[in-house]
Coordinates of C-alpha atoms in Angstrom, one line a residue:
X284 CA 24.1 -7.4 28.0
X285 CA 20.5 -8.4 27.7
X286 CA 18.4 -6.1 25.6
X287 CA 15.0 -5.0 27.0
X288 CA 11.6 -6.2 25.7
X289 CA 10.3 -2.9 24.2
X290 CA 6.7 -4.0 24.2
X291 CA 6.5 -3.8 27.9
X292 CA 6.3 0.0 28.2
X293 CA 4.7 2.9 26.3
X294 CA 8.0 4.4 25.3
X295 CA 9.3 1.0 24.4
X296 CA 6.3 0.3 22.1
X297 CA 6.7 3.6 20.3
X298 CA 10.4 2.9 19.9
X299 CA 9.9 -0.6 18.6
X300 CA 7.3 0.4 16.0
X301 CA 9.4 3.4 14.9
X302 CA 12.3 1.1 14.0
X303 CA 10.1 -1.6 12.5
X304 CA 8.7 1.0 10.2
X305 CA 12.2 2.3 9.4
X306 CA 12.9 -1.1 7.9
X307 CA 9.8 -0.7 5.7
X308 CA 10.8 2.8 4.4
X309 CA 14.5 2.0 3.6
X310 CA 13.9 -0.2 0.6
X311 CA 11.1 2.0 -0.7
X312 CA 13.3 5.2 -0.6
X313 CA 16.2 3.2 -2.2
X314 CA 14.0 2.2 -5.2
X315 CA 11.9 5.3 -5.5
X316 CA 14.7 7.9 -5.0
X317 CA 18.2 6.4 -5.5
X318 CA 17.4 3.8 -8.2
X319 CA 14.8 6.0 -10.0
X320 CA 17.2 8.9 -10.0
X321 CA 20.0 6.9 -11.7
X322 CA 17.5 5.5 -14.2
X323 CA 16.4 9.0 -15.3
X324 CA 20.1 10.1 -15.6
X325 CA 20.5 7.1 -18.0
X326 CA 17.6 8.5 -20.1
X327 CA 14.9 6.0 -19.0
X328 CA 11.6 7.8 -19.7
X329 CA 9.1 8.9 -17.0
X330 CA 6.6 6.3 -18.1
X331 CA 9.0 3.4 -17.7
X332 CA 10.2 4.7 -14.3
X333 CA 6.6 5.2 -13.2
X334 CA 5.8 1.6 -14.2
X335 CA 8.9 0.4 -12.2
X336 CA 7.9 2.4 -9.1
X337 CA 4.3 1.3 -9.5
X338 CA 5.3 -2.4 -9.7
X339 CA 7.5 -1.9 -6.6
X340 CA 4.4 -1.0 -4.6
X341 CA 2.1 -3.7 -6.3
X342 CA 2.8 -6.6 -3.9
X343 CA 1.8 -4.3 -1.0
X344 CA -1.5 -3.8 -2.8
X345 CA -2.4 -7.4 -2.2
X346 CA -0.8 -8.0 1.1
X347 CA -4.1 -8.6 2.8
X348 CA -4.0 -12.1 1.2
X349 CA -1.3 -12.9 3.8
X350 CA -3.6 -11.8 6.6
X351 CA -5.5 -15.0 7.3
X352 CA -2.3 -17.1 7.3
X353 CA -0.6 -14.7 9.7
X354 CA -3.6 -14.7 12.0
X355 CA -4.1 -18.5 11.9
X356 CA -0.6 -20.0 11.6
X357 CA 1.3 -18.8 14.6
X358 CA 4.0 -19.9 17.0
X359 CA 3.9 -19.3 20.7
X360 CA 7.6 -20.0 21.1
X361 CA 8.7 -17.5 18.4
X362 CA 5.8 -15.0 19.2
X363 CA 2.5 -14.9 17.4
X364 CA 3.6 -11.9 15.2
X365 CA 7.4 -11.8 16.1
X366 CA 8.1 -15.1 14.3
X367 CA 6.6 -13.8 11.1
X368 CA 8.5 -10.5 11.4
X369 CA 11.8 -12.3 12.1
X370 CA 11.4 -14.7 9.1
X371 CA 10.4 -12.1 6.6
X372 CA 13.3 -9.7 7.5
X373 CA 15.7 -12.5 6.9
X374 CA 14.3 -13.0 3.4
X375 CA 14.4 -9.2 2.7
X376 CA 18.1 -9.3 3.4
X377 CA 18.6 -12.3 1.1
X378 CA 16.7 -10.8 -1.8
X379 CA 18.5 -7.5 -1.6
X380 CA 21.9 -9.2 -1.7
X381 CA 20.7 -11.1 -4.8
X382 CA 20.5 -7.8 -6.7
X383 CA 24.1 -6.7 -6.2
X384 CA 25.4 -8.2 -9.5
X385 CA 22.7 -6.7 -11.8
X386 CA 23.6 -4.3 -14.6
X387 CA 21.2 -1.4 -14.9
X388 CA 19.3 -0.3 -17.0
X389 CA 20.0 -3.3 -19.2
X390 CA 18.6 -5.7 -16.6
X391 CA 15.8 -3.5 -15.3
X392 CA 13.3 -6.3 -16.0
X393 CA 15.3 -8.8 -13.8
X394 CA 15.6 -6.2 -11.0
X395 CA 11.9 -5.5 -11.2
X396 CA 11.2 -9.2 -10.9
X397 CA 13.6 -9.7 -7.9
X398 CA 12.2 -6.7 -6.1
X399 CA 8.6 -8.0 -6.7
X400 CA 9.7 -11.1 -4.6
X401 CA 11.5 -8.8 -2.1
X402 CA 8.4 -6.7 -1.7
X403 CA 6.2 -9.7 -1.2
X404 CA 8.2 -10.5 1.9
X405 CA 8.1 -6.9 2.8
X406 CA 4.3 -6.8 2.5
X407 CA 4.1 -10.0 4.7
X408 CA 6.3 -8.3 7.3
X409 CA 4.1 -5.2 7.3
X410 CA 1.0 -7.4 7.9
X411 CA 2.6 -8.9 10.9
X412 CA 3.8 -5.5 12.2
X413 CA 0.4 -3.9 11.8
X414 CA -1.3 -6.8 13.5
X415 CA 1.2 -6.5 16.4
X416 CA 0.4 -2.8 16.6
X417 CA -3.4 -3.3 16.7
X418 CA -3.0 -5.9 19.5
X419 CA -0.4 -4.2 21.7
X420 CA -1.0 -0.4 21.4
X421 CA -3.4 1.1 23.9
X422 CA -6.3 3.2 22.5
X423 CA -4.9 6.5 23.7
X424 CA -1.5 5.7 22.1
X425 CA -2.8 5.1 18.5
X426 CA -2.8 8.5 17.1
X427 CA 0.7 9.3 18.4
X428 CA 2.0 5.8 17.6
X429 CA 0.7 6.0 14.0
X430 CA 2.5 9.4 13.6
X431 CA 5.7 7.8 15.0
X432 CA 5.4 4.7 12.9
X433 CA 5.0 6.6 9.6
X434 CA 7.7 9.0 10.8
X435 CA 9.9 5.9 11.0
X436 CA 9.0 5.0 7.5
X437 CA 9.9 8.5 6.4
X438 CA 13.2 8.4 8.1
X439 CA 13.8 4.9 6.6
X440 CA 12.9 6.4 3.1
X441 CA 15.5 9.2 3.7
X442 CA 18.2 6.6 4.7
X443 CA 17.5 4.4 1.6
X444 CA 17.1 7.4 -0.8
X445 CA 19.2 10.3 0.3
X446 CA 21.7 8.1 2.3
X447 CA 22.5 5.9 -0.7
X448 CA 22.7 8.9 -3.1
X449 CA 25.2 10.6 -0.8
X450 CA 27.2 7.3 -0.6
X451 CA 26.9 6.5 -4.4
X452 CA 30.3 7.9 -5.4
X453 CA 32.0 5.6 -2.8
X454 CA 29.9 2.4 -2.9
X455 CA 28.0 2.5 -6.2
X456 CA 24.6 1.1 -6.8
X457 CA 25.6 -2.4 -6.0
X458 CA 27.0 -1.2 -2.6
X459 CA 23.6 0.4 -2.1
X460 CA 21.9 -2.9 -2.0
X461 CA 24.4 -4.1 0.6
X462 CA 23.9 -0.9 2.7
X463 CA 20.1 -1.3 2.7
X464 CA 20.4 -5.0 3.7
X465 CA 22.8 -4.1 6.5
X466 CA 20.3 -1.5 7.9
X467 CA 17.6 -4.1 8.1
X468 CA 19.9 -6.6 9.7
X469 CA 20.6 -4.1 12.5
X470 CA 16.9 -3.7 13.3
X471 CA 16.5 -7.5 13.3
X472 CA 19.3 -8.0 15.8
X473 CA 18.7 -5.1 18.2
X474 CA 14.9 -4.7 18.0
X475 CA 13.1 -7.8 16.8
X476 CA 15.1 -10.5 18.5
X477 CA 14.5 -9.1 22.1
X478 CA 10.7 -8.6 21.6
X479 CA 8.4 -10.7 23.8
X480 CA 4.7 -10.8 23.1
X481 CA 2.2 -11.5 25.8
X482 CA 1.0 -15.2 25.7
X483 CA -2.0 -15.7 23.5
X484 CA -5.1 -16.2 25.8
X485 CA -6.2 -19.8 26.0
X486 CA -9.5 -19.0 24.4
X487 CA -7.7 -17.8 21.2
X488 CA -5.1 -20.5 21.0
X489 CA -5.2 -22.6 17.8
X490 CA -5.1 -26.4 18.0
X491 CA -2.4 -28.1 15.8
X492 CA -3.0 -30.0 12.6
X493 CA -4.1 -29.3 9.0
X494 CA -7.8 -30.1 9.7
X495 CA -7.8 -27.7 12.6
X496 CA -6.1 -25.0 10.5
X497 CA -8.8 -25.4 7.8
X498 CA -11.5 -25.0 10.4
X499 CA -9.8 -22.0 11.9
X500 CA -9.5 -20.5 8.3
X501 CA -13.2 -21.0 7.7
X502 CA -14.3 -19.5 11.0
X503 CA -11.8 -16.6 10.5
X504 CA -13.1 -16.0 7.0
X505 CA -16.6 -15.6 8.3
X506 CA -15.4 -13.2 11.0
X507 CA -13.4 -11.1 8.5
X508 CA -16.3 -11.0 6.0
X509 CA -18.6 -9.7 8.7
X510 CA -16.1 -7.1 9.9
X511 CA -15.7 -5.5 6.4
X512 CA -19.4 -5.4 5.7
X513 CA -21.0 -5.3 9.1
X514 CA -20.7 -1.6 9.8
X515 CA -21.0 1.5 7.5
X516 CA -17.7 2.9 8.8
X517 CA -15.7 -0.3 7.9
X518 CA -17.4 -0.6 4.5
X519 CA -16.7 3.0 3.6
X520 CA -13.1 2.4 4.6
X521 CA -12.7 0.1 1.7
X522 CA -13.6 2.9 -0.9
X523 CA -11.6 5.5 1.0
X524 CA -8.5 3.4 0.9
X525 CA -8.8 2.7 -2.8
X526 CA -8.7 6.5 -3.6
X527 CA -5.5 8.5 -3.6
X528 CA -4.8 10.1 -0.3
X529 CA -4.7 13.5 -1.6
X530 CA -2.4 14.7 -4.4
X531 CA 0.5 12.3 -4.8
X532 CA 2.7 13.5 -7.6
X533 CA 5.2 15.4 -5.5
X534 CA 5.8 12.3 -3.4
X535 CA 6.4 9.8 -6.3
X536 CA 8.8 9.4 -9.2
X537 CA 7.5 12.5 -11.1
X538 CA 9.2 14.8 -8.6
X539 CA 12.6 13.1 -8.9
X540 CA 12.2 13.1 -12.7
X541 CA 11.7 16.8 -12.7
X542 CA 14.7 17.3 -10.2
X543 CA 17.0 15.5 -12.7
X544 CA 15.6 17.3 -15.7
X545 CA 16.1 20.8 -14.3
X546 CA 19.8 20.0 -13.7
X547 CA 20.0 19.0 -10.0
X548 CA 22.9 16.6 -9.3
X549 CA 22.8 13.6 -7.0
X550 CA 23.8 15.5 -3.9
X551 CA 21.1 18.1 -4.6
X552 CA 18.4 15.4 -5.1
X553 CA 19.7 13.7 -2.0
X554 CA 19.4 16.8 0.1
X555 CA 16.0 17.5 -1.2
X556 CA 14.8 14.0 -0.4
X557 CA 16.5 14.2 3.0
X558 CA 14.8 17.4 4.0
X559 CA 11.5 16.2 2.6
X560 CA 11.6 13.0 4.7
X561 CA 12.7 14.7 7.9
X562 CA 10.1 17.4 7.6
X563 CA 7.5 14.8 6.7
X564 CA 8.5 12.6 9.7
X565 CA 8.1 15.5 12.2
X566 CA 4.7 16.4 10.6
X567 CA 3.5 12.8 11.0
X568 CA 4.1 12.9 14.7
X569 CA 2.4 16.4 15.0
X570 CA -0.5 15.2 12.7
X571 CA -1.2 12.2 15.0
X572 CA -1.1 14.4 18.1
X573 CA -3.5 16.9 16.6
X574 CA -5.8 14.2 15.4
X575 CA -6.0 12.7 19.0
X576 CA -7.0 16.2 20.3
X577 CA -9.3 17.6 17.6
X578 CA -10.7 14.5 15.9
X579 CA -9.4 12.4 13.1
X580 CA -12.0 13.3 10.4
X581 CA -11.7 17.0 10.9
X582 CA -8.0 17.2 10.9
X583 CA -7.6 14.7 8.0
X584 CA -10.0 16.8 5.8
X585 CA -7.7 19.8 6.3
X586 CA -4.5 17.8 5.6
X587 CA -5.9 16.2 2.4
X588 CA -6.9 19.6 1.1
X589 CA -3.5 21.2 1.9
X590 CA -1.7 18.5 -0.2
X591 CA -3.1 19.9 -3.5
X592 CA -1.9 23.4 -2.9
X593 CA 1.9 22.9 -3.5
X594 CA 1.0 20.8 -6.6
X595 CA -1.1 23.6 -8.0
X596 CA 1.7 26.1 -7.2
X597 CA 4.3 24.0 -9.1
X598 CA 1.9 23.6 -12.0
X599 CA 1.7 27.4 -12.4
X600 CA 5.4 27.9 -12.2
X601 CA 6.1 25.1 -14.8
X602 CA 3.5 26.7 -17.1
X603 CA 5.1 30.2 -16.7
X604 CA 8.6 28.8 -17.6
X605 CA 7.1 26.7 -20.4
X606 CA 8.6 23.5 -18.9
X607 CA 5.8 21.3 -20.3
X608 CA 7.1 18.0 -21.7
X609 CA 9.8 15.7 -20.3
X610 CA 13.3 16.2 -21.8
X611 CA 15.5 13.5 -23.2
X612 CA 19.3 13.1 -23.5
X613 CA 18.7 12.6 -27.2
X614 CA 17.3 16.1 -27.6
X615 CA 19.4 18.2 -30.1
X616 CA 19.4 21.2 -27.8
X617 CA 19.7 20.6 -24.1
X618 CA 17.3 22.8 -22.1
X619 CA 18.6 24.9 -19.1
X620 CA 16.3 25.5 -16.2
X621 CA 16.1 29.1 -14.7
X622 CA 17.2 29.2 -11.1
X623 CA 13.7 30.3 -10.1
X624 CA 12.3 27.0 -11.4
X625 CA 14.8 24.9 -9.4
X626 CA 13.8 27.0 -6.3
X627 CA 10.1 26.4 -7.0
X628 CA 10.7 22.7 -7.1
X629 CA 12.3 22.9 -3.7
X630 CA 9.5 25.1 -2.2
X631 CA 6.7 23.0 -3.6
X632 CA 8.3 19.7 -2.5
X633 CA 9.1 20.9 1.1
X634 CA 5.6 22.3 1.5
X635 CA 4.1 19.2 0.2
X636 CA 6.1 17.1 2.7
X637 CA 4.4 19.0 5.6
X638 CA 0.9 18.3 4.3
X639 CA 1.7 14.7 3.4
X640 CA 3.2 14.1 6.8
X641 CA 0.3 15.5 8.7
X642 CA -2.0 13.2 6.6
X643 CA 0.0 10.1 7.1
X644 CA 0.1 10.6 10.9
X645 CA -3.8 10.5 10.9
X646 CA -5.0 8.3 8.0
X647 CA -3.9 5.0 9.4
X648 CA -5.4 5.8 12.8
X649 CA -8.8 6.3 11.3
X650 CA -8.7 2.8 9.9
X651 CA -7.7 1.4 13.3
X652 CA -11.0 3.0 14.7
X653 CA -13.1 0.8 12.4
X654 CA -11.0 -2.4 12.6
X655 CA -12.2 -5.5 14.5
X656 CA -9.3 -6.6 16.7
X657 CA -10.2 -10.3 16.2
X658 CA -9.2 -10.1 12.6
X659 CA -6.7 -7.2 12.8
X660 CA -4.1 -8.7 10.5
X661 CA -6.6 -9.1 7.7
X662 CA -8.9 -6.1 8.1
X663 CA -6.5 -3.3 8.9
X664 CA -3.9 -4.8 6.5
X665 CA -6.5 -4.8 3.7
X666 CA -7.0 -1.1 4.2
X667 CA -3.3 -0.5 4.1
X668 CA -2.9 -2.7 1.0
X669 CA -5.5 -0.7 -0.9
X670 CA -3.7 2.5 0.0
X671 CA -0.6 1.0 -1.6
X672 CA -2.6 0.0 -4.7
X673 CA -3.6 3.8 -5.0
X674 CA 0.1 4.6 -4.8
X675 CA 0.9 2.0 -7.4
X676 CA -1.7 3.1 -10.0
X677 CA -0.9 6.8 -9.3
X678 CA 2.8 6.3 -10.0
X679 CA 1.9 4.4 -13.2
X680 CA -0.6 6.9 -14.6
X681 CA 1.5 9.9 -13.7
X682 CA 4.4 8.6 -15.7
X683 CA 2.2 7.9 -18.7
X684 CA 0.4 11.3 -18.4
X685 CA 3.7 13.2 -18.1
X686 CA 4.8 11.9 -21.5
X687 CA 1.4 12.3 -23.1
X688 CA 0.1 15.5 -21.6
X689 CA 3.1 17.2 -20.1
X690 CA 3.9 18.0 -16.5
X691 CA 1.4 20.9 -15.8
X692 CA -1.7 19.0 -16.9
X693 CA -0.6 15.9 -15.0
X694 CA -0.2 18.0 -11.8
X695 CA -3.6 19.6 -12.3
X696 CA -5.3 16.2 -12.7
X697 CA -3.5 14.9 -9.6
X698 CA -4.5 18.0 -7.5
X699 CA -8.2 17.5 -8.4
X700 CA -8.3 13.7 -8.2
X701 CA -6.6 13.8 -4.8
X702 CA -9.7 15.6 -3.4
X703 CA -12.3 12.9 -4.4
X704 CA -11.6 11.0 -1.2
X705 CA -13.0 13.8 0.9
X706 CA -16.5 12.7 -0.2
X707 CA -16.1 9.4 1.6
X708 CA -14.3 10.7 4.7
X709 CA -17.4 11.6 6.8
X710 CA -18.7 8.1 6.6
X711 CA -15.7 6.5 8.3
X712 CA -16.4 6.5 12.0
X713 CA -16.6 3.8 14.7
X714 CA -19.9 2.0 15.0
X715 CA -21.9 1.9 18.2
X716 CA -22.3 -1.8 17.5
X717 CA -18.9 -3.0 16.3
X718 CA -20.2 -6.5 15.8
X719 CA -22.5 -5.3 13.1
X720 CA -25.2 -2.7 12.5
X721 CA -27.6 -5.0 10.6
X722 CA -26.8 -3.4 7.2
X723 CA -24.3 -6.1 6.2
X724 CA -26.8 -7.9 3.8
X725 CA -27.3 -4.9 1.5
X726 CA -23.6 -4.2 1.5
X727 CA -22.9 -7.8 0.5
X728 CA -25.3 -7.5 -2.4
X729 CA -23.8 -4.2 -3.5
X730 CA -20.3 -5.6 -3.4
X731 CA -21.2 -8.7 -5.4
X732 CA -22.9 -6.6 -8.0
X733 CA -19.9 -4.3 -8.3
X734 CA -17.5 -7.2 -8.7
X735 CA -19.7 -8.9 -11.2
X736 CA -19.8 -5.8 -13.3
X737 CA -16.0 -5.6 -13.1
X738 CA -15.6 -9.1 -14.3
X739 CA -18.0 -8.4 -17.2
X740 CA -16.1 -5.2 -18.2
X741 CA -12.9 -7.3 -18.6
X742 CA -14.5 -9.3 -21.5
X743 CA -14.7 -6.4 -24.1
X744 CA -11.4 -5.1 -22.8
X745 CA -9.6 -8.4 -23.4
X746 CA -11.3 -8.8 -26.8
X747 CA -9.8 -5.4 -27.8
X748 CA -13.1 -3.7 -28.3
X749 CA -11.6 -0.6 -26.7
X750 CA -7.9 0.3 -26.8
X751 CA -6.3 1.2 -23.5
X752 CA -3.1 2.3 -25.3
X753 CA -0.3 3.5 -23.0
X754 CA -2.8 3.2 -20.0
X755 CA -2.9 -0.6 -20.3
X756 CA -0.7 -1.1 -17.1
X757 CA -3.3 0.8 -15.1
X758 CA -6.2 -1.2 -16.5
X759 CA -4.4 -4.5 -15.9
X760 CA -3.7 -3.5 -12.2
X761 CA -7.4 -2.6 -11.6
X762 CA -8.6 -5.8 -13.2
X763 CA -6.2 -7.8 -11.0
X764 CA -7.7 -6.2 -8.0
X765 CA -11.2 -7.1 -9.3
X766 CA -10.3 -10.7 -9.8
X767 CA -8.5 -11.2 -6.5
X768 CA -11.3 -9.3 -4.6
X769 CA -13.9 -11.5 -6.4
X770 CA -12.0 -14.7 -5.4
X771 CA -11.8 -13.6 -1.7
X772 CA -15.5 -12.5 -1.7
X773 CA -16.7 -15.8 -3.1
X774 CA -14.5 -18.0 -0.8
X775 CA -15.3 -16.1 2.4
X776 CA -18.9 -15.6 1.3
X777 CA -19.4 -19.4 1.0
X778 CA -18.4 -19.8 4.6
X779 CA -20.9 -17.0 5.7
X780 CA -23.8 -18.4 3.5
X781 CA -23.5 -21.9 4.9
X782 CA -26.7 -23.9 4.4
X783 CA -28.8 -20.8 3.4
X784 CA -27.5 -21.0 -0.2
X785 CA -25.3 -24.1 -0.4
X786 CA -25.4 -24.4 -4.2
X787 CA -24.2 -20.8 -4.8
X788 CA -21.7 -21.1 -2.0
X789 CA -20.2 -24.1 -3.6
X790 CA -20.2 -22.5 -7.0
X791 CA -18.3 -19.6 -5.5
X792 CA -15.7 -21.9 -3.9
X793 CA -15.1 -23.6 -7.2
X794 CA -14.8 -20.2 -9.1
X795 CA -12.6 -18.6 -6.4
X796 CA -9.2 -20.3 -7.1
X797 CA -9.7 -19.8 -10.9
X798 CA -10.3 -16.1 -10.4
X799 CA -7.3 -16.0 -8.2
X800 CA -5.2 -17.6 -10.9
X801 CA -5.9 -14.7 -13.2
X802 CA -3.3 -12.9 -11.2
X803 CA -0.7 -15.0 -13.0
X804 CA -2.0 -14.1 -16.5
X805 CA 1.0 -11.9 -17.1
X806 CA 3.3 -14.9 -17.1
X807 CA 0.9 -17.2 -19.1
X808 CA 0.1 -17.4 -22.8
X809 CA -1.0 -14.0 -24.4
X810 CA -4.3 -15.5 -25.6
X811 CA -6.4 -18.2 -24.1
X812 CA -10.1 -19.0 -23.9
X813 CA -9.6 -19.3 -20.1
X814 CA -9.1 -15.6 -19.9
X815 CA -12.7 -15.2 -21.1
X816 CA -14.3 -18.3 -19.4
X817 CA -13.1 -17.7 -15.8
X818 CA -14.3 -14.0 -15.5
X819 CA -17.5 -14.8 -17.3
X820 CA -18.3 -17.6 -14.8
X821 CA -17.2 -15.5 -11.9
X822 CA -19.5 -12.7 -13.1
X823 CA -22.5 -15.2 -13.2
X824 CA -21.9 -16.5 -9.7
X825 CA -21.4 -13.0 -8.3
X826 CA -24.6 -11.7 -10.0
X827 CA -26.6 -14.5 -8.6
X828 CA -25.2 -13.8 -5.1
X829 CA -26.1 -10.2 -5.6
X830 CA -29.7 -11.3 -5.6
X831 CA -29.5 -13.3 -2.4
X832 CA -31.0 -12.1 0.9
X833 CA -27.9 -12.7 2.9
X834 CA -30.0 -13.3 5.9
X835 CA -27.1 -14.2 8.1
X836 CA -25.8 -10.6 7.9
X837 CA -29.0 -8.9 8.6
X838 CA -28.9 -9.4 12.4
X839 CA -25.8 -8.4 14.2
X840 CA -24.1 -11.3 15.9
X841 CA -23.9 -11.4 19.7
X842 CA -20.6 -10.4 21.0
X843 CA -18.3 -13.4 21.8

């Protein structure tokens, strides 16, 4: 029997993107719920678990680096986006199966390294899926489709988290890796293989050859640079994406840590995670529908505000019962939680899942509204990547704060910090002139100045002039973002500047790969003069570019 091409109909498109996002959610749920729960039971601390979960999301924070390659290097025979999805899903299966022989928690470092590779392919798959969505979904489908897509991710998270926890007595953790790999394989066979993309219009077809690819990359970089800085809505989207999407603590490892500490067994944790994801999935669809009807910014403002309420409620209950600091299996006296405290965790987590689901069904659609379809895989993916960076650093700081400050104060900080993004939300709206509003020049100068300052701040940090202490992983992640963003800005900016500032453009091209290589410092020598020289040179070039006129961005280009 020949399976249908799901991209041909509205229902088919919604179905396809639902299952594609299921494959994204399954590994995340497996790591953040099933693996994290077992680690806490084996007395691994909240800070170490938070760092593990944070590192799991880290490749997704830089997935926008794959965007230009996915947009430029395509195959008409396999499908412009389908070929990438197919290849990455195969590698997801391979890397999961490679983890079956590991011994936890003794080999947690090895598992983290393998899952970093796994998630690099997962991030690459996500880029291709999002680009396929931008290019195939009709405008009146986007709100509902985003709700359905993130609903699929929530269901996938439930399968990978709750499903594996339920099966744990029968298959063990190693069997969990096989189970997750098998679920992805089913989607590959029954959803991805039958997909047929529309042929790429002749005007958009890429010629073959390395030289042609280089020219395409240069042209593409210019288009992407203009898209991010050309309109106020697209530019504001960068900052909105970097901030936490509301309070996050009840959706990350902190919640599962608490569940284990108050005495919930694997089945109870699994049921909590299952109901959380089912409710969240339904709320995602509802949130998308409501945003299409009443406006994305208005509804998103309400959803983000609601996310802080369950967090504040749980903070109050934990304070009342004096459940302040994380417990340990080494404690002389084992604490026993009151039934009312366990109930409060259920109530807070389920209420939070409603608000979080409503938010997820809307937040991605608002980024689609300010994305240039010509560079969809890069621009939209960059927004999604920055959202994942926010998840990564949130999981990391919350684990550190829980051990240093206790659970109630951590929840309070999370509830307040989660509302900061509301200040940026009103600025994110489609421009009347999508090709550019003439303000790109000033935005380019602002961005160059901010990145230059970030590179300079690294120097005293690296020299040890201020001690980050336990927060060092958070600082390292943020500096990595600065270095990678600086490299991309300088490389793409050189193409945009062209002959108007050839010397500074070339200097930027030279500095870009060295700044990008700073991403690898974790695996290099602990001390090297290069760690000071490269950021200093990058800061000098960026500061000089911050003084340029960027005339090419002052006038919006004519539509193609």
